[in-house]
Each structure stands twice: as structure tokens, then as C-alpha cells.
């Protein structure tokens, strides 16, 4: 299988999810928040979640990481959990590991410790957890063995699917070698998903599907 989706944040403004659906979008991974400017919630997260659900799209979420220790990662996980509480997600909830979190890490082991700490805390709260990063980061920057059990969302802006096995591939954004850079008239990151996450998540009653939620 191969489903087409996008990932967006407040940078896409008042995004038209119905138009995106008419253009073939099946799912959206929403930025819930981050740790790069203190711990914060993305200003469009709640409205984006509501509109995406109303449009009938599958929804996932991500948190932009900025942790350099286990303690900082656990604080970010707590913030993420507070933001996504009470909502239901058809796709994994991801820890976005890139940028300064990689560039300024003390060591490969320290970065891996932080990533695993975040993921395990979110996982224990009942979520299907994944990691977003560049293809090489999963082996070069993190201990591939220790993060292997979490879903992988790999960024590789080329025409060719990553060689590393992953459930989802981010193939383009402001640069796109496969499709137009724009969806619903707005430049946004674009993805292919190769796993039936909605079925897996609902069967396991994860991501809020163990309870009734009124959208």
C-alpha cells in the first residue's frame, strides 16, 4: 500500500483540509508543539485537528524535539502528552529529531538516551510512537538497535524511496522531485505511508481509541 499525506503546522496558516482531500490527501501529521522555544503548543494545532477530523482525514501528530538529556526529553514528553490528551490519532505520534538536537548533541549515546526516554514515556501513556529524522540519522546519530522498535518516519527529499525500512517517507517540501510543492495552494511537506496504521492503532486501542472522544 501507499497512501499520500502531508504534515503541517501554523506556518501553513488557515489550511483548507477539504481542498487537500479533494487533491488526494488521505492523512495529515500535525505539529502539536515543540521544545525549541521553551515548551509550547503550536498555535494552529487545535483548529487543525478539528478541521482535519471534520474533513475525514486520518490524523497523526508530532513534537519538535530540543532535548539534550533524559530529563529534558521527559519534560518534552510530558508537554506533548498534555497537548494531545483527549484527542484520537489514526497515525503514530512522532518525536521530531533534527536540527540542533542532532548538531549540538554530546554524543550518539546521549542523543539515543533522550530519544528513547521521550518515546517510552509517550508509549507508556498508551500511544503508538514513532521517530521522525533524516535517513542517515537513524544509524549515524542514534543507536539504530535501541530505536528500532519505534515507527520510523524518514525525511529524504529525492525521487527514490529510502533504503532504510520505514513506515512513512517524507519525500518533499519546499523542494519536491515527485509532485508540486503545493497542496491546497500552500507549500507543505508531503509524505507516503506504507503501513495501515489506522487499522493497527484501532485494533490495539491506542492513541485515544480506548475511549470515546467528541471532536
mmCIF file with all atom_site columns, N, CA and C in Angstrom, residues 141-203:
data_model
loop_
_atom_site.group_PDB
_atom_site.id
_atom_site.type_symbol
_atom_site.label_atom_id
_atom_site.label_alt_id
_atom_site.label_comp_id
_atom_site.label_asym_id
_atom_site.label_entity_id
_atom_site.label_seq_id
_atom_site.pdbx_PDB_ins_code
_atom_site.Cartn_x
_atom_site.Cartn_y
_atom_site.Cartn_z
_atom_site.occupancy
_atom_site.B_iso_or_equiv
_atom_site.pdbx_formal_charge
_atom_site.auth_seq_id
_atom_site.auth_comp_id
_atom_site.auth_asym_id
_atom_site.auth_atom_id
_atom_site.pdbx_PDB_model_num
ATOM 1   N N  . UNK A 1 141 ? 23.558 8.991  13.883 1.00 0.00 ? 141 UNK A N  1
ATOM 2   C CA . UNK A 1 141 ? 23.383 9.883  15.036 1.00 0.00 ? 141 UNK A CA 1
ATOM 3   C C  . UNK A 1 141 ? 22.737 9.192  16.237 1.00 0.00 ? 141 UNK A C  1
ATOM 4   N N  . UNK A 1 142 ? 21.953 8.156  15.982 1.00 0.00 ? 142 UNK A N  1
ATOM 5   C CA . UNK A 1 142 ? 21.288 7.395  17.044 1.00 0.00 ? 142 UNK A CA 1
ATOM 6   C C  . UNK A 1 142 ? 21.698 5.940  16.954 1.00 0.00 ? 142 UNK A C  1
ATOM 7   N N  . UNK A 1 143 ? 21.557 5.228  18.051 1.00 0.00 ? 143 UNK A N  1
ATOM 8   C CA . UNK A 1 143 ? 21.817 3.784  18.072 1.00 0.00 ? 143 UNK A CA 1
ATOM 9   C C  . UNK A 1 143 ? 20.619 3.092  17.416 1.00 0.00 ? 143 UNK A C  1
ATOM 10  N N  . UNK A 1 144 ? 20.803 2.631  16.185 1.00 0.00 ? 144 UNK A N  1
ATOM 11  C CA . UNK A 1 144 ? 19.701 2.061  15.416 1.00 0.00 ? 144 UNK A CA 1
ATOM 12  C C  . UNK A 1 144 ? 19.028 0.900  16.139 1.00 0.00 ? 144 UNK A C  1
ATOM 13  N N  . UNK A 1 145 ? 19.815 0.126  16.842 1.00 0.00 ? 145 UNK A N  1
ATOM 14  C CA . UNK A 1 145 ? 19.257 -1.037 17.548 1.00 0.00 ? 145 UNK A CA 1
ATOM 15  C C  . UNK A 1 145 ? 18.284 -0.606 18.642 1.00 0.00 ? 145 UNK A C  1
ATOM 16  N N  . UNK A 1 146 ? 18.632 0.432  19.367 1.00 0.00 ? 146 UNK A N  1
ATOM 17  C CA . UNK A 1 146 ? 17.802 0.856  20.514 1.00 0.00 ? 146 UNK A CA 1
ATOM 18  C C  . UNK A 1 146 ? 16.514 1.562  20.092 1.00 0.00 ? 146 UNK A C  1
ATOM 19  N N  . UNK A 1 147 ? 16.498 2.137  18.897 1.00 0.00 ? 147 UNK A N  1
ATOM 20  C CA . UNK A 1 147 ? 15.286 2.840  18.457 1.00 0.00 ? 147 UNK A CA 1
ATOM 21  C C  . UNK A 1 147 ? 14.496 2.027  17.434 1.00 0.00 ? 147 UNK A C  1
ATOM 22  N N  . UNK A 1 148 ? 14.928 0.805  17.167 1.00 0.00 ? 148 UNK A N  1
ATOM 23  C CA . UNK A 1 148 ? 14.336 0.018  16.081 1.00 0.00 ? 148 UNK A CA 1
ATOM 24  C C  . UNK A 1 148 ? 12.875 -0.339 16.310 1.00 0.00 ? 148 UNK A C  1
ATOM 25  N N  . UNK A 1 149 ? 12.443 -0.425 17.564 1.00 0.00 ? 149 UNK A N  1
ATOM 26  C CA . UNK A 1 149 ? 11.058 -0.852 17.804 1.00 0.00 ? 149 UNK A CA 1
ATOM 27  C C  . UNK A 1 149 ? 10.038 0.266  17.607 1.00 0.00 ? 149 UNK A C  1
ATOM 28  N N  . UNK A 1 150 ? 10.502 1.487  17.452 1.00 0.00 ? 150 UNK A N  1
ATOM 29  C CA . UNK A 1 150 ? 9.584  2.597  17.226 1.00 0.00 ? 150 UNK A CA 1
ATOM 30  C C  . UNK A 1 150 ? 9.368  2.807  15.723 1.00 0.00 ? 150 UNK A C  1
ATOM 31  N N  . UNK A 1 151 ? 8.190  3.278  15.356 1.00 0.00 ? 151 UNK A N  1
ATOM 32  C CA . UNK A 1 151 ? 7.898  3.541  13.947 1.00 0.00 ? 151 UNK A CA 1
ATOM 33  C C  . UNK A 1 151 ? 8.873  4.580  13.401 1.00 0.00 ? 151 UNK A C  1
ATOM 34  N N  . UNK A 1 152 ? 9.277  4.425  12.142 1.00 0.00 ? 152 UNK A N  1
ATOM 35  C CA . UNK A 1 152 ? 10.201 5.369  11.520 1.00 0.00 ? 152 UNK A CA 1
ATOM 36  C C  . UNK A 1 152 ? 9.487  6.202  10.459 1.00 0.00 ? 152 UNK A C  1
ATOM 37  N N  . UNK A 1 153 ? 9.736  7.490  10.525 1.00 0.00 ? 153 UNK A N  1
ATOM 38  C CA . UNK A 1 153 ? 9.261  8.438  9.520  1.00 0.00 ? 153 UNK A CA 1
ATOM 39  C C  . UNK A 1 153 ? 10.521 9.126  8.997  1.00 0.00 ? 153 UNK A C  1
ATOM 40  N N  . UNK A 1 154 ? 10.906 8.800  7.795  1.00 0.00 ? 154 UNK A N  1
ATOM 41  C CA . UNK A 1 154 ? 12.195 9.227  7.265  1.00 0.00 ? 154 UNK A CA 1
ATOM 42  C C  . UNK A 1 154 ? 12.048 10.371 6.272  1.00 0.00 ? 154 UNK A C  1
ATOM 43  N N  . UNK A 1 155 ? 12.854 11.407 6.485  1.00 0.00 ? 155 UNK A N  1
ATOM 44  C CA . UNK A 1 155 ? 12.905 12.535 5.560  1.00 0.00 ? 155 UNK A CA 1
ATOM 45  C C  . UNK A 1 155 ? 14.013 12.287 4.541  1.00 0.00 ? 155 UNK A C  1
ATOM 46  N N  . UNK A 1 156 ? 13.625 12.254 3.274  1.00 0.00 ? 156 UNK A N  1
ATOM 47  C CA . UNK A 1 156 ? 14.607 12.090 2.186  1.00 0.00 ? 156 UNK A CA 1
ATOM 48  C C  . UNK A 1 156 ? 14.008 12.706 0.927  1.00 0.00 ? 156 UNK A C  1
ATOM 49  N N  . UNK A 1 157 ? 14.414 13.930 0.640  1.00 0.00 ? 157 UNK A N  1
ATOM 50  C CA . UNK A 1 157 ? 13.801 14.673 -0.456 1.00 0.00 ? 157 UNK A CA 1
ATOM 51  C C  . UNK A 1 157 ? 14.459 14.326 -1.791 1.00 0.00 ? 157 UNK A C  1
ATOM 52  N N  . UNK A 1 158 ? 14.094 13.168 -2.310 1.00 0.00 ? 158 UNK A N  1
ATOM 53  C CA . UNK A 1 158 ? 14.575 12.693 -3.599 1.00 0.00 ? 158 UNK A CA 1
ATOM 54  C C  . UNK A 1 158 ? 13.424 11.989 -4.311 1.00 0.00 ? 158 UNK A C  1
ATOM 55  N N  . UNK A 1 159 ? 13.696 11.435 -5.473 1.00 0.00 ? 159 UNK A N  1
ATOM 56  C CA . UNK A 1 159 ? 12.690 10.655 -6.188 1.00 0.00 ? 159 UNK A CA 1
ATOM 57  C C  . UNK A 1 159 ? 12.621 9.221  -5.686 1.00 0.00 ? 159 UNK A C  1
ATOM 58  N N  . UNK A 1 160 ? 13.704 8.770  -5.044 1.00 0.00 ? 160 UNK A N  1
ATOM 59  C CA . UNK A 1 160 ? 13.822 7.369  -4.668 1.00 0.00 ? 160 UNK A CA 1
ATOM 60  C C  . UNK A 1 160 ? 13.509 7.143  -3.199 1.00 0.00 ? 160 UNK A C  1
ATOM 61  N N  . UNK A 1 161 ? 12.691 6.150  -2.934 1.00 0.00 ? 161 UNK A N  1
ATOM 62  C CA . UNK A 1 161 ? 12.322 5.790  -1.568 1.00 0.00 ? 161 UNK A CA 1
ATOM 63  C C  . UNK A 1 161 ? 13.566 5.414  -0.754 1.00 0.00 ? 161 UNK A C  1
ATOM 64  N N  . UNK A 1 162 ? 13.621 5.788  0.525  1.00 0.00 ? 162 UNK A N  1
ATOM 65  C CA . UNK A 1 162 ? 14.787 5.448  1.350  1.00 0.00 ? 162 UNK A CA 1
ATOM 66  C C  . UNK A 1 162 ? 15.057 3.947  1.373  1.00 0.00 ? 162 UNK A C  1
ATOM 67  N N  . UNK A 1 163 ? 16.350 3.606  1.437  1.00 0.00 ? 163 UNK A N  1
ATOM 68  C CA . UNK A 1 163 ? 16.735 2.200  1.533  1.00 0.00 ? 163 UNK A CA 1
ATOM 69  C C  . UNK A 1 163 ? 16.417 1.647  2.918  1.00 0.00 ? 163 UNK A C  1
ATOM 70  N N  . UNK A 1 164 ? 16.496 2.513  3.927  1.00 0.00 ? 164 UNK A N  1
ATOM 71  C CA . UNK A 1 164 ? 16.174 2.113  5.296  1.00 0.00 ? 164 UNK A CA 1
ATOM 72  C C  . UNK A 1 164 ? 14.683 1.840  5.400  1.00 0.00 ? 164 UNK A C  1
ATOM 73  N N  . UNK A 1 165 ? 14.312 0.732  5.992  1.00 0.00 ? 165 UNK A N  1
ATOM 74  C CA . UNK A 1 165 ? 12.899 0.379  6.119  1.00 0.00 ? 165 UNK A CA 1
ATOM 75  C C  . UNK A 1 165 ? 12.175 1.399  6.993  1.00 0.00 ? 165 UNK A C  1
ATOM 76  N N  . UNK A 1 166 ? 11.058 1.883  6.521  1.00 0.00 ? 166 UNK A N  1
ATOM 77  C CA . UNK A 1 166 ? 10.290 2.861  7.292  1.00 0.00 ? 166 UNK A CA 1
ATOM 78  C C  . UNK A 1 166 ? 8.812  2.752  6.955  1.00 0.00 ? 166 UNK A C  1
ATOM 79  N N  . UNK A 1 167 ? 7.995  3.155  7.900  1.00 0.00 ? 167 UNK A N  1
ATOM 80  C CA . UNK A 1 167 ? 6.559  3.146  7.666  1.00 0.00 ? 167 UNK A CA 1
ATOM 81  C C  . UNK A 1 167 ? 6.091  4.348  6.881  1.00 0.00 ? 167 UNK A C  1
ATOM 82  N N  . UNK A 1 168 ? 6.883  5.434  6.955  1.00 0.00 ? 168 UNK A N  1
ATOM 83  C CA . UNK A 1 168 ? 6.487  6.648  6.257  1.00 0.00 ? 168 UNK A CA 1
ATOM 84  C C  . UNK A 1 168 ? 7.720  7.374  5.734  1.00 0.00 ? 168 UNK A C  1
ATOM 85  N N  . UNK A 1 169 ? 7.562  7.961  4.561  1.00 0.00 ? 169 UNK A N  1
ATOM 86  C CA . UNK A 1 169 ? 8.639  8.679  3.891  1.00 0.00 ? 169 UNK A CA 1
ATOM 87  C C  . UNK A 1 169 ? 8.182  10.100 3.580  1.00 0.00 ? 169 UNK A C  1
ATOM 88  N N  . UNK A 1 170 ? 8.897  11.080 4.121  1.00 0.00 ? 170 UNK A N  1
ATOM 89  C CA . UNK A 1 170 ? 8.672  12.474 3.729  1.00 0.00 ? 170 UNK A CA 1
ATOM 90  C C  . UNK A 1 170 ? 9.553  12.737 2.515  1.00 0.00 ? 170 UNK A C  1
ATOM 91  N N  . UNK A 1 171 ? 8.925  12.871 1.353  1.00 0.00 ? 171 UNK A N  1
ATOM 92  C CA . UNK A 1 171 ? 9.692  12.946 0.112  1.00 0.00 ? 171 UNK A CA 1
ATOM 93  C C  . UNK A 1 171 ? 9.883  14.354 -0.417 1.00 0.00 ? 171 UNK A C  1
ATOM 94  N N  . UNK A 1 172 ? 9.224  15.337 0.182  1.00 0.00 ? 172 UNK A N  1
ATOM 95  C CA . UNK A 1 172 ? 9.397  16.691 -0.319 1.00 0.00 ? 172 UNK A CA 1
ATOM 96  C C  . UNK A 1 172 ? 8.731  17.736 0.545  1.00 0.00 ? 172 UNK A C  1
ATOM 97  N N  . UNK A 1 173 ? 9.154  18.978 0.319  1.00 0.00 ? 173 UNK A N  1
ATOM 98  C CA . UNK A 1 173 ? 8.579  20.133 0.989  1.00 0.00 ? 173 UNK A CA 1
ATOM 99  C C  . UNK A 1 173 ? 8.692  21.307 0.049  1.00 0.00 ? 173 UNK A C  1
ATOM 100 N N  . UNK A 1 174 ? 9.528  22.314 0.444  1.00 0.00 ? 174 UNK A N  1
ATOM 101 C CA . UNK A 1 174 ? 9.724  23.425 -0.492 1.00 0.00 ? 174 UNK A CA 1
ATOM 102 C C  . UNK A 1 174 ? 10.507 22.992 -1.733 1.00 0.00 ? 174 UNK A C  1
ATOM 103 N N  . UNK A 1 175 ? 11.191 21.851 -1.612 1.00 0.00 ? 175 UNK A N  1
ATOM 104 C CA . UNK A 1 175 ? 11.767 21.167 -2.768 1.00 0.00 ? 175 UNK A CA 1
ATOM 105 C C  . UNK A 1 175 ? 11.031 19.852 -2.921 1.00 0.00 ? 175 UNK A C  1
ATOM 106 N N  . UNK A 1 176 ? 10.623 19.544 -4.141 1.00 0.00 ? 176 UNK A N  1
ATOM 107 C CA . UNK A 1 176 ? 9.847  18.331 -4.356 1.00 0.00 ? 176 UNK A CA 1
ATOM 108 C C  . UNK A 1 176 ? 10.158 17.787 -5.742 1.00 0.00 ? 176 UNK A C  1
ATOM 109 N N  . UNK A 1 177 ? 10.681 16.565 -5.783 1.00 0.00 ? 177 UNK A N  1
ATOM 110 C CA . UNK A 1 177 ? 11.087 15.966 -7.046 1.00 0.00 ? 177 UNK A CA 1
ATOM 111 C C  . UNK A 1 177 ? 10.049 14.985 -7.582 1.00 0.00 ? 177 UNK A C  1
ATOM 112 N N  . UNK A 1 178 ? 8.894  14.891 -6.900 1.00 0.00 ? 178 UNK A N  1
ATOM 113 C CA . UNK A 1 178 ? 7.862  13.931 -7.285 1.00 0.00 ? 178 UNK A CA 1
ATOM 114 C C  . UNK A 1 178 ? 6.556  14.614 -7.681 1.00 0.00 ? 178 UNK A C  1
ATOM 115 N N  . UNK A 1 179 ? 6.154  15.617 -6.901 1.00 0.00 ? 179 UNK A N  1
ATOM 116 C CA . UNK A 1 179 ? 4.878  16.300 -7.127 1.00 0.00 ? 179 UNK A CA 1
ATOM 117 C C  . UNK A 1 179 ? 5.090  17.805 -7.043 1.00 0.00 ? 179 UNK A C  1
ATOM 118 N N  . UNK A 1 180 ? 4.019  18.565 -7.236 1.00 0.00 ? 180 UNK A N  1
ATOM 119 C CA . UNK A 1 180 ? 4.067  20.003 -6.986 1.00 0.00 ? 180 UNK A CA 1
ATOM 120 C C  . UNK A 1 180 ? 4.370  20.251 -5.511 1.00 0.00 ? 180 UNK A C  1
ATOM 121 N N  . UNK A 1 181 ? 5.024  21.344 -5.218 1.00 0.00 ? 181 UNK A N  1
ATOM 122 C CA . UNK A 1 181 ? 5.323  21.675 -3.820 1.00 0.00 ? 181 UNK A CA 1
ATOM 123 C C  . UNK A 1 181 ? 4.073  22.102 -3.054 1.00 0.00 ? 181 UNK A C  1
ATOM 124 N N  . UNK A 1 182 ? 3.005  22.398 -3.764 1.00 0.00 ? 182 UNK A N  1
ATOM 125 C CA . UNK A 1 182 ? 1.824  22.949 -3.116 1.00 0.00 ? 182 UNK A CA 1
ATOM 126 C C  . UNK A 1 182 ? 0.664  21.963 -3.017 1.00 0.00 ? 182 UNK A C  1
ATOM 127 N N  . UNK A 1 183 ? -0.007 22.004 -1.881 1.00 0.00 ? 183 UNK A N  1
ATOM 128 C CA . UNK A 1 183 ? -1.257 21.293 -1.643 1.00 0.00 ? 183 UNK A CA 1
ATOM 129 C C  . UNK A 1 183 ? -2.254 22.314 -1.134 1.00 0.00 ? 183 UNK A C  1
ATOM 130 N N  . UNK A 1 184 ? -3.442 22.327 -1.715 1.00 0.00 ? 184 UNK A N  1
ATOM 131 C CA . UNK A 1 184 ? -4.463 23.325 -1.364 1.00 0.00 ? 184 UNK A CA 1
ATOM 132 C C  . UNK A 1 184 ? -3.895 24.742 -1.507 1.00 0.00 ? 184 UNK A C  1
ATOM 133 N N  . UNK A 1 185 ? -3.016 24.924 -2.473 1.00 0.00 ? 185 UNK A N  1
ATOM 134 C CA . UNK A 1 185 ? -2.455 26.238 -2.760 1.00 0.00 ? 185 UNK A CA 1
ATOM 135 C C  . UNK A 1 185 ? -1.355 26.688 -1.824 1.00 0.00 ? 185 UNK A C  1
ATOM 136 N N  . UNK A 1 186 ? -0.902 25.797 -0.948 1.00 0.00 ? 186 UNK A N  1
ATOM 137 C CA . UNK A 1 186 ? 0.093  26.154 0.069  1.00 0.00 ? 186 UNK A CA 1
ATOM 138 C C  . UNK A 1 186 ? 1.272  25.187 0.011  1.00 0.00 ? 186 UNK A C  1
ATOM 139 N N  . UNK A 1 187 ? 2.483  25.701 0.114  1.00 0.00 ? 187 UNK A N  1
ATOM 140 C CA . UNK A 1 187 ? 3.664  24.839 0.176  1.00 0.00 ? 187 UNK A CA 1
ATOM 141 C C  . UNK A 1 187 ? 3.662  24.085 1.505  1.00 0.00 ? 187 UNK A C  1
ATOM 142 N N  . UNK A 1 188 ? 3.778  22.771 1.441  1.00 0.00 ? 188 UNK A N  1
ATOM 143 C CA . UNK A 1 188 ? 3.831  21.980 2.666  1.00 0.00 ? 188 UNK A CA 1
ATOM 144 C C  . UNK A 1 188 ? 4.589  20.686 2.426  1.00 0.00 ? 188 UNK A C  1
ATOM 145 N N  . UNK A 1 189 ? 5.057  20.094 3.505  1.00 0.00 ? 189 UNK A N  1
ATOM 146 C CA . UNK A 1 189 ? 5.771  18.830 3.419  1.00 0.00 ? 189 UNK A CA 1
ATOM 147 C C  . UNK A 1 189 ? 4.804  17.718 3.017  1.00 0.00 ? 189 UNK A C  1
ATOM 148 N N  . UNK A 1 190 ? 5.329  16.753 2.242  1.00 0.00 ? 190 UNK A N  1
ATOM 149 C CA . UNK A 1 190 ? 4.473  15.700 1.696  1.00 0.00 ? 190 UNK A CA 1
ATOM 150 C C  . UNK A 1 190 ? 5.072  14.321 1.975  1.00 0.00 ? 190 UNK A C  1
ATOM 151 N N  . UNK A 1 191 ? 4.193  13.338 2.119  1.00 0.00 ? 191 UNK A N  1
ATOM 152 C CA . UNK A 1 191 ? 4.606  12.028 2.605  1.00 0.00 ? 191 UNK A CA 1
ATOM 153 C C  . UNK A 1 191 ? 3.879  10.886 1.907  1.00 0.00 ? 191 UNK A C  1
ATOM 154 N N  . UNK A 1 192 ? 4.550  9.742  1.877  1.00 0.00 ? 192 UNK A N  1
ATOM 155 C CA . UNK A 1 192 ? 3.896  8.479  1.525  1.00 0.00 ? 192 UNK A CA 1
ATOM 156 C C  . UNK A 1 192 ? 3.959  7.566  2.745  1.00 0.00 ? 192 UNK A C  1
ATOM 157 N N  . UNK A 1 193 ? 2.854  6.904  3.029  1.00 0.00 ? 193 UNK A N  1
ATOM 158 C CA . UNK A 1 193 ? 2.789  5.954  4.136  1.00 0.00 ? 193 UNK A CA 1
ATOM 159 C C  . UNK A 1 193 ? 2.601  4.551  3.563  1.00 0.00 ? 193 UNK A C  1
ATOM 160 N N  . UNK A 1 194 ? 3.321  3.589  4.122  1.00 0.00 ? 194 UNK A N  1
ATOM 161 C CA . UNK A 1 194 ? 3.313  2.220  3.609  1.00 0.00 ? 194 UNK A CA 1
ATOM 162 C C  . UNK A 1 194 ? 2.737  1.204  4.595  1.00 0.00 ? 194 UNK A C  1
ATOM 163 N N  . UNK A 1 195 ? 2.213  1.691  5.710  1.00 0.00 ? 195 UNK A N  1
ATOM 164 C CA . UNK A 1 195 ? 1.659  0.822  6.748  1.00 0.00 ? 195 UNK A CA 1
ATOM 165 C C  . UNK A 1 195 ? 0.227  1.247  7.041  1.00 0.00 ? 195 UNK A C  1
ATOM 166 N N  . UNK A 1 196 ? -0.642 0.274  7.245  1.00 0.00 ? 196 UNK A N  1
ATOM 167 C CA . UNK A 1 196 ? -2.034 0.575  7.592  1.00 0.00 ? 196 UNK A CA 1
ATOM 168 C C  . UNK A 1 196 ? -2.114 0.895  9.083  1.00 0.00 ? 196 UNK A C  1
ATOM 169 N N  . UNK A 1 197 ? -1.593 2.059  9.432  1.00 0.00 ? 197 UNK A N  1
ATOM 170 C CA . UNK A 1 197 ? -1.578 2.454  10.833 1.00 0.00 ? 197 UNK A CA 1
ATOM 171 C C  . UNK A 1 197 ? -2.976 2.589  11.445 1.00 0.00 ? 197 UNK A C  1
ATOM 172 N N  . UNK A 1 198 ? -3.953 3.153  10.722 1.00 0.00 ? 198 UNK A N  1
ATOM 173 C CA . UNK A 1 198 ? -5.277 3.284  11.335 1.00 0.00 ? 198 UNK A CA 1
ATOM 174 C C  . UNK A 1 198 ? -5.839 1.964  11.843 1.00 0.00 ? 198 UNK A C  1
ATOM 175 N N  . UNK A 1 199 ? -5.689 0.907  11.056 1.00 0.00 ? 199 UNK A N  1
ATOM 176 C CA . UNK A 1 199 ? -6.200 -0.400 11.492 1.00 0.00 ? 199 UNK A CA 1
ATOM 177 C C  . UNK A 1 199 ? -5.419 -0.918 12.693 1.00 0.00 ? 199 UNK A C  1
ATOM 178 N N  . UNK A 1 200 ? -4.091 -0.829 12.641 1.00 0.00 ? 200 UNK A N  1
ATOM 179 C CA . UNK A 1 200 ? -3.255 -1.303 13.746 1.00 0.00 ? 200 UNK A CA 1
ATOM 180 C C  . UNK A 1 200 ? -3.569 -0.570 15.041 1.00 0.00 ? 200 UNK A C  1
ATOM 181 N N  . UNK A 1 201 ? -3.668 0.732  14.957 1.00 0.00 ? 201 UNK A N  1
ATOM 182 C CA . UNK A 1 201 ? -3.888 1.558  16.143 1.00 0.00 ? 201 UNK A CA 1
ATOM 183 C C  . UNK A 1 201 ? -5.252 1.307  16.760 1.00 0.00 ? 201 UNK A C  1
ATOM 184 N N  . UNK A 1 202 ? -6.266 1.193  15.921 1.00 0.00 ? 202 UNK A N  1
ATOM 185 C CA . UNK A 1 202 ? -7.618 0.949  16.449 1.00 0.00 ? 202 UNK A CA 1
ATOM 186 C C  . UNK A 1 202 ? -7.745 -0.456 17.027 1.00 0.00 ? 202 UNK A C  1
ATOM 187 N N  . UNK A 1 203 ? -7.092 -1.431 16.390 1.00 0.00 ? 203 UNK A N  1
ATOM 188 C CA . UNK A 1 203 ? -7.136 -2.800 16.912 1.00 0.00 ? 203 UNK A CA 1
ATOM 189 C C  . UNK A 1 203 ? -6.475 -2.888 18.283 1.00 0.00 ? 203 UNK A C  1
#
